[in-house]
Coordinates of C-alpha atoms and ligand atoms in Angstrom, one line a residue:
X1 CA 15.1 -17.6 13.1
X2 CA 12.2 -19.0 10.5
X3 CA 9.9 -21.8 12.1
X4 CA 10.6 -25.1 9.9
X5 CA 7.8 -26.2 8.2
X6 CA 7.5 -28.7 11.1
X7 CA 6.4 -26.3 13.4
X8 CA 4.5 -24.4 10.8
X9 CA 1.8 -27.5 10.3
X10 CA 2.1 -28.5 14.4
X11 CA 1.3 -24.9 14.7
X12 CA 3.9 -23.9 17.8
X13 CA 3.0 -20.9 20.2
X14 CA 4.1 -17.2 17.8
X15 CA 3.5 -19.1 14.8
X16 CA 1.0 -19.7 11.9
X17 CA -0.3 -23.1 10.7
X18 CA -0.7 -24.1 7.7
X19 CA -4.1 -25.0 6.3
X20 CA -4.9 -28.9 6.1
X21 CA -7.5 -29.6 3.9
X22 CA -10.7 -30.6 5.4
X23 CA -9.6 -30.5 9.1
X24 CA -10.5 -26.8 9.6
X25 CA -8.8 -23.8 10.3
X26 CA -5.9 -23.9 12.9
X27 CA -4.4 -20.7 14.1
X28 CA -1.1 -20.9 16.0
X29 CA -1.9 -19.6 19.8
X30 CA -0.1 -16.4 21.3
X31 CA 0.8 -13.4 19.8
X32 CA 2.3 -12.1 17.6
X33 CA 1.9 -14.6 14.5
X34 CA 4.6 -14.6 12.1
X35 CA 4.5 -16.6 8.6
X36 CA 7.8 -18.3 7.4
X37 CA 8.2 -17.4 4.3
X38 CA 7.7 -19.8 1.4
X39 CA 9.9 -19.8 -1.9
X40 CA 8.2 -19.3 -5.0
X41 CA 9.7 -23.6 -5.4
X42 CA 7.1 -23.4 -1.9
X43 CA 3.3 -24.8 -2.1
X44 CA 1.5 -22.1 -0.1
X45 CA -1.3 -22.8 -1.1
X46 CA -3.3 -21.9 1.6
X47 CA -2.4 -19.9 4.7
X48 CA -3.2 -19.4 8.1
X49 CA -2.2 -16.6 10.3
X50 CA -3.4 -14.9 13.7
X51 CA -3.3 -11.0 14.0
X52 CA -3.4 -9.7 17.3
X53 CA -3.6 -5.5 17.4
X54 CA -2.4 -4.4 20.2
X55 CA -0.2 -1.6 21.8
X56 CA 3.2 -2.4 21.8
X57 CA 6.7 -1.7 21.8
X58 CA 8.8 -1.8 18.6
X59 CA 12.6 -1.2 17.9
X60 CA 12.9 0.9 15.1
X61 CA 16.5 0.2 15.2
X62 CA 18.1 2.5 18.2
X63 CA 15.4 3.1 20.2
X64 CA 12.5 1.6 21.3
X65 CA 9.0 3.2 20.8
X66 CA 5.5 2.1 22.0
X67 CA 2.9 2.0 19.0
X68 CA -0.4 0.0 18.1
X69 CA 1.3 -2.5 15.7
X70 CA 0.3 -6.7 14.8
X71 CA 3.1 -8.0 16.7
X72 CA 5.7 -6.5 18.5
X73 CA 7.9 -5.5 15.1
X74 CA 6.6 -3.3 12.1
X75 CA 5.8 -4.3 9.5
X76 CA 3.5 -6.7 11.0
X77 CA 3.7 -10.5 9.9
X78 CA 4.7 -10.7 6.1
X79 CA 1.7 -13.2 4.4
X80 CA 2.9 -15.1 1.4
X81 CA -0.1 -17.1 -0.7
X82 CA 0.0 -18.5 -4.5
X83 CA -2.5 -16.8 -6.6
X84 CA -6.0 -19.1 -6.1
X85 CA -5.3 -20.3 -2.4
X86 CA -7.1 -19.3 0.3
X87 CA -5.7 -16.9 3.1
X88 CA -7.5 -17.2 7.0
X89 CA -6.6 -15.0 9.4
X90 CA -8.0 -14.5 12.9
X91 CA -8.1 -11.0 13.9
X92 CA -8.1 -10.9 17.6
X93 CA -8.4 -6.8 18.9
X94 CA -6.5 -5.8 21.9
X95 CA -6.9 -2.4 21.3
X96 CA -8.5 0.0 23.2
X97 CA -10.6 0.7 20.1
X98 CA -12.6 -1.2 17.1
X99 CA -10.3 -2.1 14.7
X100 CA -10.7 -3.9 11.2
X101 CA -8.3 -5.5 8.5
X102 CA -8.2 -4.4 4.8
X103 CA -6.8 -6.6 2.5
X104 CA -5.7 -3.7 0.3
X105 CA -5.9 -4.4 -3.3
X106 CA -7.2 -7.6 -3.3
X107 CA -10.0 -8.4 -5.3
X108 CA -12.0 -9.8 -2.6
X109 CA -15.3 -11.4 -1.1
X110 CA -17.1 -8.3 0.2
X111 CA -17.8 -9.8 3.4
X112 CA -14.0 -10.0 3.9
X113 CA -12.9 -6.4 3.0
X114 CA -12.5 -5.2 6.3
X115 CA -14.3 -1.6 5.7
X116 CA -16.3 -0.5 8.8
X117 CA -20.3 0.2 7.9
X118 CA -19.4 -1.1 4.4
X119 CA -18.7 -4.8 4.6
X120 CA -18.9 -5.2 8.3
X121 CA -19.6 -3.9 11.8
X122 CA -16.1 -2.8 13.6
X123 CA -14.5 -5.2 15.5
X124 CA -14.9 -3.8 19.4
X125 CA -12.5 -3.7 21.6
X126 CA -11.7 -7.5 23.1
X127 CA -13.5 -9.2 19.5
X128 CA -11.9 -11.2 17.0
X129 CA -13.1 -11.7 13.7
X130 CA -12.2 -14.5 11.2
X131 CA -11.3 -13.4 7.9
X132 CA -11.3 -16.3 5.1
X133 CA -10.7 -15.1 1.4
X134 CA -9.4 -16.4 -1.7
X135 CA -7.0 -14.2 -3.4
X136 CA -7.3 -14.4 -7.0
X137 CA -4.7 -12.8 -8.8
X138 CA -0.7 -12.7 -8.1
X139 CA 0.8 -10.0 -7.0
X140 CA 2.4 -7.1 -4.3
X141 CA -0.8 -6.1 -1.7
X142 CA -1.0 -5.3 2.0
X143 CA -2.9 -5.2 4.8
X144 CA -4.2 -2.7 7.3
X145 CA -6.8 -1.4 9.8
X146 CA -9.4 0.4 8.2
X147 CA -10.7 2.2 11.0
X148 CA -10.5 6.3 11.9
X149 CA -6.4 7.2 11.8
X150 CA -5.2 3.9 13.0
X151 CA -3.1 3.2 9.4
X152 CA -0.6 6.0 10.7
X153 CA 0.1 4.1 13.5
X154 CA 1.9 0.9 12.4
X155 CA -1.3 -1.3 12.0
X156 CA 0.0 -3.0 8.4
X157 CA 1.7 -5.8 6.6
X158 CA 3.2 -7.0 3.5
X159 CA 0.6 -9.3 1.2
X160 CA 2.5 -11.3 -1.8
X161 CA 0.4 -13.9 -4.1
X162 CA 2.9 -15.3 -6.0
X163 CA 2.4 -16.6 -8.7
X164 CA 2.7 -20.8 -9.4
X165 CA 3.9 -19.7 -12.9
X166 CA 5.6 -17.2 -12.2
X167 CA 7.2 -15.6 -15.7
X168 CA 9.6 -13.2 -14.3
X169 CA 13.0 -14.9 -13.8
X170 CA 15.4 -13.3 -10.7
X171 CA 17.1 -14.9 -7.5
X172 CA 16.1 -13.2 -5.0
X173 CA 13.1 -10.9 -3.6
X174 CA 12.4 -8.7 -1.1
X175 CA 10.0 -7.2 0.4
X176 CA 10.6 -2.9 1.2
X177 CA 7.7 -1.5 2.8
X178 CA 7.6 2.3 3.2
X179 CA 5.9 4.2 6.1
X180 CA 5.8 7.8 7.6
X181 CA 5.7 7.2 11.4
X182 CA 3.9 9.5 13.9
X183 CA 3.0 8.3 17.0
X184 CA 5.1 7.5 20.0
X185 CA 6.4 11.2 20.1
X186 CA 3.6 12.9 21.8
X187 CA 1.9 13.9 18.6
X188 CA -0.9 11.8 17.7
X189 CA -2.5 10.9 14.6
X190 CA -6.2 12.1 16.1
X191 CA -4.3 15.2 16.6
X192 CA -3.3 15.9 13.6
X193 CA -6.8 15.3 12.0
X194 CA -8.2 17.6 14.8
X195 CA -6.0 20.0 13.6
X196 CA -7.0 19.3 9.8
X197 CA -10.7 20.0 10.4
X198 CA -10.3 23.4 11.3
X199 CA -7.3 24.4 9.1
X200 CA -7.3 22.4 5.8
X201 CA -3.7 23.9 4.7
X202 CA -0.6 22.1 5.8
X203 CA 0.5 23.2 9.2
X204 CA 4.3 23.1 7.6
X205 CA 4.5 24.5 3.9
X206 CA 5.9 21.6 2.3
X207 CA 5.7 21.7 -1.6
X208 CA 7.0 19.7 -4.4
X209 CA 6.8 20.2 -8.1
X210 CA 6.3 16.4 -8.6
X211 CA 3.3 16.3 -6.7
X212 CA 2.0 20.0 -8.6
X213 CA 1.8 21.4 -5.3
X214 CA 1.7 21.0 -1.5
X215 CA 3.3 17.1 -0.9
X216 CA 1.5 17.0 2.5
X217 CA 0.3 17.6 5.9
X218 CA 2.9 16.4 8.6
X219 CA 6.7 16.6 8.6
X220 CA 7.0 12.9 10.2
X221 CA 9.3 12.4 13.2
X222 CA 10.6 8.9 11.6
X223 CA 10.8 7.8 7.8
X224 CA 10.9 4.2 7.7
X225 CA 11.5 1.3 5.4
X226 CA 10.5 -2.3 7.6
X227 CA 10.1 -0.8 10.3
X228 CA 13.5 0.7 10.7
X229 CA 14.5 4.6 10.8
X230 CA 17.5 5.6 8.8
X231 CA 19.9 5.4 11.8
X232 CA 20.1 1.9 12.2
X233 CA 18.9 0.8 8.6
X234 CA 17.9 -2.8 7.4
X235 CA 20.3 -4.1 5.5
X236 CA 19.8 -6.1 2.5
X237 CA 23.0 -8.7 1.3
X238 CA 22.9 -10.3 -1.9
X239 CA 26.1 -11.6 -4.5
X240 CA 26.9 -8.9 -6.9
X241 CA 25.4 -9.7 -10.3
X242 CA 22.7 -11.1 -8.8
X243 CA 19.0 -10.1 -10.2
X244 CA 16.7 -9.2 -6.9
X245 CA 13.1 -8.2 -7.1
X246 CA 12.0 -5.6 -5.1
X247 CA 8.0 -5.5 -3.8
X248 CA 7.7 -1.4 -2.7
X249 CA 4.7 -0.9 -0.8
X250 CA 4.2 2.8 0.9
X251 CA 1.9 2.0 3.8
X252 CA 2.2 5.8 4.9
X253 CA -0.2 7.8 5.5
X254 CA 0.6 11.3 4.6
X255 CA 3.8 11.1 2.3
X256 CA 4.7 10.2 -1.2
X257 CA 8.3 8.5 -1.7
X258 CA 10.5 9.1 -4.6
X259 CA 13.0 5.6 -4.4
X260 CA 15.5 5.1 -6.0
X261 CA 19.3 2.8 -5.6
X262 CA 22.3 4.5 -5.6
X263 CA 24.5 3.3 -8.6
X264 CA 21.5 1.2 -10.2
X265 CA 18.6 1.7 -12.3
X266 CA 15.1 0.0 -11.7
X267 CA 13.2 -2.2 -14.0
X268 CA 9.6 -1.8 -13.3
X269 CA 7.3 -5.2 -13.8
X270 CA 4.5 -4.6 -11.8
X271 CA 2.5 -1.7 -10.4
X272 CA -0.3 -2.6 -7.7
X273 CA 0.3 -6.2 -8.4
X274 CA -0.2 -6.7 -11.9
X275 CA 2.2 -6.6 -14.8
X276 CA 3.6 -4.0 -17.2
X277 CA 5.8 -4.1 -20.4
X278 CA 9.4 -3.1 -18.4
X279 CA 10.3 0.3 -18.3
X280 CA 13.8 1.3 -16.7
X281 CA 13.8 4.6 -14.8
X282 CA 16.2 6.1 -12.5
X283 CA 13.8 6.7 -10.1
X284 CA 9.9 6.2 -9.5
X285 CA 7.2 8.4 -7.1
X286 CA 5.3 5.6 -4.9
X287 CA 1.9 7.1 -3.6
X288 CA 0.2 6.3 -0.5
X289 CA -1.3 2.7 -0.9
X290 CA 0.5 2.1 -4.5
X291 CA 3.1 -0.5 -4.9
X292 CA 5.6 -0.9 -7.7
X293 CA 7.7 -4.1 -8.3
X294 CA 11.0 -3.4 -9.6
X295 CA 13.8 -5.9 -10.7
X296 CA 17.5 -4.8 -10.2
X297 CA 20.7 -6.5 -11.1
X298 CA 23.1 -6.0 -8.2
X299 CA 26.7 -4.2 -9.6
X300 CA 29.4 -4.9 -6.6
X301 CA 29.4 -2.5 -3.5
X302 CA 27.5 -1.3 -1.0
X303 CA 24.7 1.2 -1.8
X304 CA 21.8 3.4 -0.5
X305 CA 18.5 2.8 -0.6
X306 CA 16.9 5.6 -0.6
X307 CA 12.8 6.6 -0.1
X308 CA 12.8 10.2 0.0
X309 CA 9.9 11.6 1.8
X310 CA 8.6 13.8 -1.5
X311 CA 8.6 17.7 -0.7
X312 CA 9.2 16.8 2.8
X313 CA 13.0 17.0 3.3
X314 CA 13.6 13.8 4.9
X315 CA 14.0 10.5 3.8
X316 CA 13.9 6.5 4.9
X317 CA 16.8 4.4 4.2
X318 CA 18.3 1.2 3.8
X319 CA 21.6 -0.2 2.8
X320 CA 21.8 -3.0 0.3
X321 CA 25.3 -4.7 0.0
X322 CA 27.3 -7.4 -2.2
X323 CA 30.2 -6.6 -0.6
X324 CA 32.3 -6.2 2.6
X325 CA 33.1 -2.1 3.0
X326 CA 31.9 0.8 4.8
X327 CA 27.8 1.4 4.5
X328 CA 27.2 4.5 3.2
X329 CA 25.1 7.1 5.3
X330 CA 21.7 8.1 5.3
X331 CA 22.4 11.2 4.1
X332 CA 24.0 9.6 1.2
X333 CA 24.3 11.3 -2.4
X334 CA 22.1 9.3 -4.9
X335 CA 22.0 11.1 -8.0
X336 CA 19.7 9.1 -9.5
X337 CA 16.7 10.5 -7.2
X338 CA 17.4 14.1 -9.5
X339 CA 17.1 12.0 -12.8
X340 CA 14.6 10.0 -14.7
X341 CA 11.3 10.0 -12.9
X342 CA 8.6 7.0 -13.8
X343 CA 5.8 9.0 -15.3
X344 CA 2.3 7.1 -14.9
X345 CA 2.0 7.5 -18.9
X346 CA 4.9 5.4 -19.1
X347 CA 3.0 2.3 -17.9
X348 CA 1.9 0.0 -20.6
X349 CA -0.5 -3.0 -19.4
X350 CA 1.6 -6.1 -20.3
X351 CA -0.1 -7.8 -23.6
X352 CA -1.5 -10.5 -21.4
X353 CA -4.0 -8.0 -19.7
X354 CA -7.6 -8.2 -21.6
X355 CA -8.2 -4.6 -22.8
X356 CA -12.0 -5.3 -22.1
X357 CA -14.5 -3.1 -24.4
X358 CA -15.5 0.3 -24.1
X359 CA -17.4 1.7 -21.0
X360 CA -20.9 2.9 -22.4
X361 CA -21.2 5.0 -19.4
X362 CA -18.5 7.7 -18.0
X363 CA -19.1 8.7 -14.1
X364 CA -17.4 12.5 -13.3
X365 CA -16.3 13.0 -9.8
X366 CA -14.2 15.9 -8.4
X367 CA -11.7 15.9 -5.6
X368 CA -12.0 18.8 -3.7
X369 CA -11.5 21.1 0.0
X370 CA -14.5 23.2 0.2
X371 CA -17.2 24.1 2.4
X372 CA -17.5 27.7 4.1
X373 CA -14.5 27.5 5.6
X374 CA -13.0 24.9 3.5
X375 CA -13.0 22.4 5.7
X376 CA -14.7 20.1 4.2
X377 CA -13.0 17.5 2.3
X378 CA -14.9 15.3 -0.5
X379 CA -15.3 13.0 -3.3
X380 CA -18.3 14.8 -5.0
X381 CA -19.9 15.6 -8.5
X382 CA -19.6 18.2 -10.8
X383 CA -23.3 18.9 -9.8
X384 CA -22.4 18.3 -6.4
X385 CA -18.8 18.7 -5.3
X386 CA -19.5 19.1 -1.6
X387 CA -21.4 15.9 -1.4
X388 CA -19.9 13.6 1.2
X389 CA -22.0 10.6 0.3
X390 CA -21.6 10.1 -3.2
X391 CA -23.0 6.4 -4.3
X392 CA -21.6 5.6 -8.0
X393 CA -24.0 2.5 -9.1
X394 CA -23.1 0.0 -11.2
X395 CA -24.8 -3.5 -12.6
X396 CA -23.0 -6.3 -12.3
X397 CA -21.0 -7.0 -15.5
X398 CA -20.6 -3.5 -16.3
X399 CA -18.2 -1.6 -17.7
X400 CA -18.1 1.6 -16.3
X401 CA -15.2 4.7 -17.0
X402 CA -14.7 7.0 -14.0
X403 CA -12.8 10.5 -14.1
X404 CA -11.0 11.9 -11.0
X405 CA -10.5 15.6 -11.5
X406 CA -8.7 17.0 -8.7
X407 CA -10.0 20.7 -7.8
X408 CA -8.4 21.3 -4.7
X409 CA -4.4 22.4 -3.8
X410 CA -3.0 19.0 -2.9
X411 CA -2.3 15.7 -4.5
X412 CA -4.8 12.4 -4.3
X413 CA -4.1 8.5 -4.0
X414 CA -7.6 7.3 -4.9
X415 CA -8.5 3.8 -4.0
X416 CA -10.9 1.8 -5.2
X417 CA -11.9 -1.5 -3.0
X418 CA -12.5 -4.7 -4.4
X419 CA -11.8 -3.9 -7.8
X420 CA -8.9 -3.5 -10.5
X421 CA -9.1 -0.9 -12.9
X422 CA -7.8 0.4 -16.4
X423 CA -5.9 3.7 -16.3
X424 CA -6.9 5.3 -19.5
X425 CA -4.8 7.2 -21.7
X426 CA -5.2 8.1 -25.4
X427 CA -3.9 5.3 -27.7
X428 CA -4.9 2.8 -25.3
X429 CA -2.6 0.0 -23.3
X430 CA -2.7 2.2 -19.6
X431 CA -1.6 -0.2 -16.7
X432 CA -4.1 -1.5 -14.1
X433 CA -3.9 -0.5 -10.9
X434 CA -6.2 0.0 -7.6
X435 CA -5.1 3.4 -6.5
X436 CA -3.8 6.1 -8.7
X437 CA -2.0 9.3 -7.9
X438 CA -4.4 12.7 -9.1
X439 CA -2.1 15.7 -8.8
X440 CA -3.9 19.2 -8.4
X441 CA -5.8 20.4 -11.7
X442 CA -5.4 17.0 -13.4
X443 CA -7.9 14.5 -14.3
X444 CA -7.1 10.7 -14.4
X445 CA -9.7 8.5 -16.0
X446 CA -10.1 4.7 -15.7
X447 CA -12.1 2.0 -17.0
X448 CA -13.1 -0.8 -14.6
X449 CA -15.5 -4.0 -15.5
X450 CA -17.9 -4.3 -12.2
X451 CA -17.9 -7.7 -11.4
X452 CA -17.4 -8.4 -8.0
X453 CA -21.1 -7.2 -6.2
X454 CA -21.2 -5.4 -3.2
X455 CA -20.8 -1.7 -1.5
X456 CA -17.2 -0.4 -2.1
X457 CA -15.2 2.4 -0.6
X458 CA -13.8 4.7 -3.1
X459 CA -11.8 7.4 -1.2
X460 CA -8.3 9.2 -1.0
X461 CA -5.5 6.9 0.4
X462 CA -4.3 9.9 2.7
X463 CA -6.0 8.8 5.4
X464 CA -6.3 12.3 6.7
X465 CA -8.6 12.8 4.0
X466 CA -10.4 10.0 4.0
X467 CA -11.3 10.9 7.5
X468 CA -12.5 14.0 6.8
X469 CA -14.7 13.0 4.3
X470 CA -12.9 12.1 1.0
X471 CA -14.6 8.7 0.5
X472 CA -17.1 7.6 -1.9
X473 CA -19.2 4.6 -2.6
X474 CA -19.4 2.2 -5.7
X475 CA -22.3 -0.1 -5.3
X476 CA -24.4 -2.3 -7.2
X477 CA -28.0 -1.8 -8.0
Ligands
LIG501 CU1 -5.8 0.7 1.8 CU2 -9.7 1.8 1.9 O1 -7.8 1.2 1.8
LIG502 CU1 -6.4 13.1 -0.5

């Protein structure tokens, strides 16, 4: 059951409260917090929510597992903001381990960012740390811990900035957030990066032709979309003809999904929060840290949702019905995942995105496995491809064109903190996004106006990778 707004401002044990202006921050006591959620009618303007990480036990629908999650259900709390307010939220670490949150996507105070030895010392075991940020833009974001492998346990949450003015017309949204989950089966995620250093080639051969290539390291135990495994699936009722948007988020860590809705096709308005012409597809590949926002119009039934796990033979699921009848299950036909894929070149920046001028400068970087043994994982140069500390600098108010040529044997989400940028194509009009997908022996280039000072992470959103050295640095001056 939702708190009422009532308990939302008196701020009741397990919930958040609500901002009042000029008497200071007030955090609802106990954990977990949750947020109601607030209709896009809703003022939201500012939010307040408390985020205790801690171990836990979770029901991922039939069984119970123990995890580190926000809460005691994954996805942790959902946060819903308009575009211009101001989100606080109290991190408070019960972890055995420093911990951070990264508001992922947002274009954000650097103090705020949440990356460890970047924007701020890890929060130790025991701490809390207040995060206060306004979020500028509207759009589909999360959070997550930004420290060592803790993403691929279930340390993340849904982020929506809507948007006071919103353009888009549909009834009904929701929120379908994607994860591969590893932990509570005896293999952990340290493990599997142990296991990475010394062997950079996937300890199962998993390949897909989507991805060019090997889709990943780890054949997960548990595909999930909300936090449920396909056994006992969320289940998302509507009335038929109704027009739902749909916020996908992958918050994995190691896979790629390929989603698509039995008997429908997908309208896609948005990719990483910001707006596209629309483009129907039959199906569309979601990378680690990328989100798409698609609008469907319901036909009468019930259907599969389906999140394949890309090259990996497995899938998450969820059911979405307008009718009474049997749900379908998991292993469910959906021809539509064999048809039509989105294609990145298919994005067009909606008109109302500022094309900006040309970059005078272009930076070349190279994604690559090297190293003696090829072990070593990096974000370097074309003069330097091993280097592990790569700084791009910028000057504020510069526009600056980066290429991402990917030299190794498997696929890369890259991710750029604090910033939005261009995808560039020839002819112009390439979406904006804040973490692209650079299959082997391709190059992606983007523009991006440097405008928000500070020392950014630029790394691979496989947080394998990342770990083993796959990160970079934007910074001014
Ligand atoms: Cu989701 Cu460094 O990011
Ligand atoms: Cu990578």
């Amino acid at each position: 059951s939702h708190p009422t707004r009532r308990s939302l401002l008196f701020g009741t044990a397990g919930t958040a409260a609500l901002l009042a202006a000029g008497t200071g921050t007030r955090f609802g006591t106990g954990a977990p917090a949750t947020l109601a959620p607030v209709s896009r009618a809703g003022s939201a303007a500012d939010v307040a929510v408390l985020l205790t990480a801690a171990p836990t036990t979770v029901d991922l629908g039939a069984r119970d597992v123990a995890t580190w999650g926000f809460g005691d259900r994954i996805p942790g709390p959902e946060i819903r903001v308009a575009a211009g307010g101001t989100v606080a939220a109290r991190l408070r670490n019960d972890l055995p381990q420093d911990t951070t949150v990264h508001w992922h996507g947002v274009r954000i105070d650097q103090r705020m960012d949440g990356a460890p030895g970047f924007s701020q010392a890890p929060v130790p075991a025991g701490g809390d740390f207040d995060y206060r940020f306004v979020v500028p833009d509207p759009g589909t974001y999360f959070y997550h811990s930004h420290v060592g492998t803790q993403l691929d346990r279930a340390l993340y949450g849904a982020l929506v900035v809507e948007d006071p003015a919103e353009p888009l017309s549909y009834d009904a949204e929701w929120t379908v957030v994607l994860d591969d989950w590893i932990d509570g089966t005896g293999t952990d995620p340290d493990a599997v990066l142990t296991e990475l250093r010394g062997n950079p080639k996937s300890p199962q051969d998993m390949r897909s032709t989507l991805l060019g290539g090997s889709a990943g390291h780890v054949a997960y135990p548990h595909y999930l979309v909300n936090g449920r495994a396909p056994e006992a699936p969320e289940v998302f009722e509507e009335a038929p003809g109704r027009r739902v948007r749909l916020r996908l988020i992958n918050a994995g860590a190691d896979t790629a999904f390929r989603v698509a809705l039995g008997g429908h096709r997908l309208t896609v308005t948005h990719t990483d929060g910001f707006p596209v012409l629309p483009v129907r597809v039959d199906t569309l590949l979601i990378g680690m840290g990328e989100r798409y926002d698609v609008l469907v119009t319901l036909e009468d039934g019930v259907f599969p949702l389906v999140a394949a796990a890309e090259g990996k033979n497995a899938r998450a699921f969820a059911v979405v019905r307008t009718s009474t009848g049997d749900a379908p299950p998991a292993s469910a036909d959906v021809p539509e995942l064999d048809r039509r894929v989105l294609d990145l070149a298919d994005l067009t920046a909606d008109p109302s995105v500022d094309p900006g001028d040309e970059p005078a400068r272009e930076v070349d970087l190279v994604l690559r496995t090297g190293g003696a043994r090829g072990t070593s994982w990096t974000i370097g140069t074309a003069d330097a491809p091993d280097d592990t500390s790569v700084r791009v600098a910028v000057a504020d108010g510069e526009r600056v064109r980066l290429s991402f040529t990917n030299n190794s044997r498997i696929w890369h989400p890259v991710h750029l903190h604090g910033h939005t940028f261009r995808v560039r194509r020839s002819g112009g009009g390439g979406p904006l996004k804040d973490t692209v997908v650079v299959r082997p022996r391709e190059t992606v280039t983007v523009d991006l106006l440097a405008d928000n000072p500070g020392e950014w992470m630029l790394h691979c959103h496989n947080v394998y990778h990342s770990e083993l050295g796959m990160m970079a640095t934007l910074g001014y001056g």
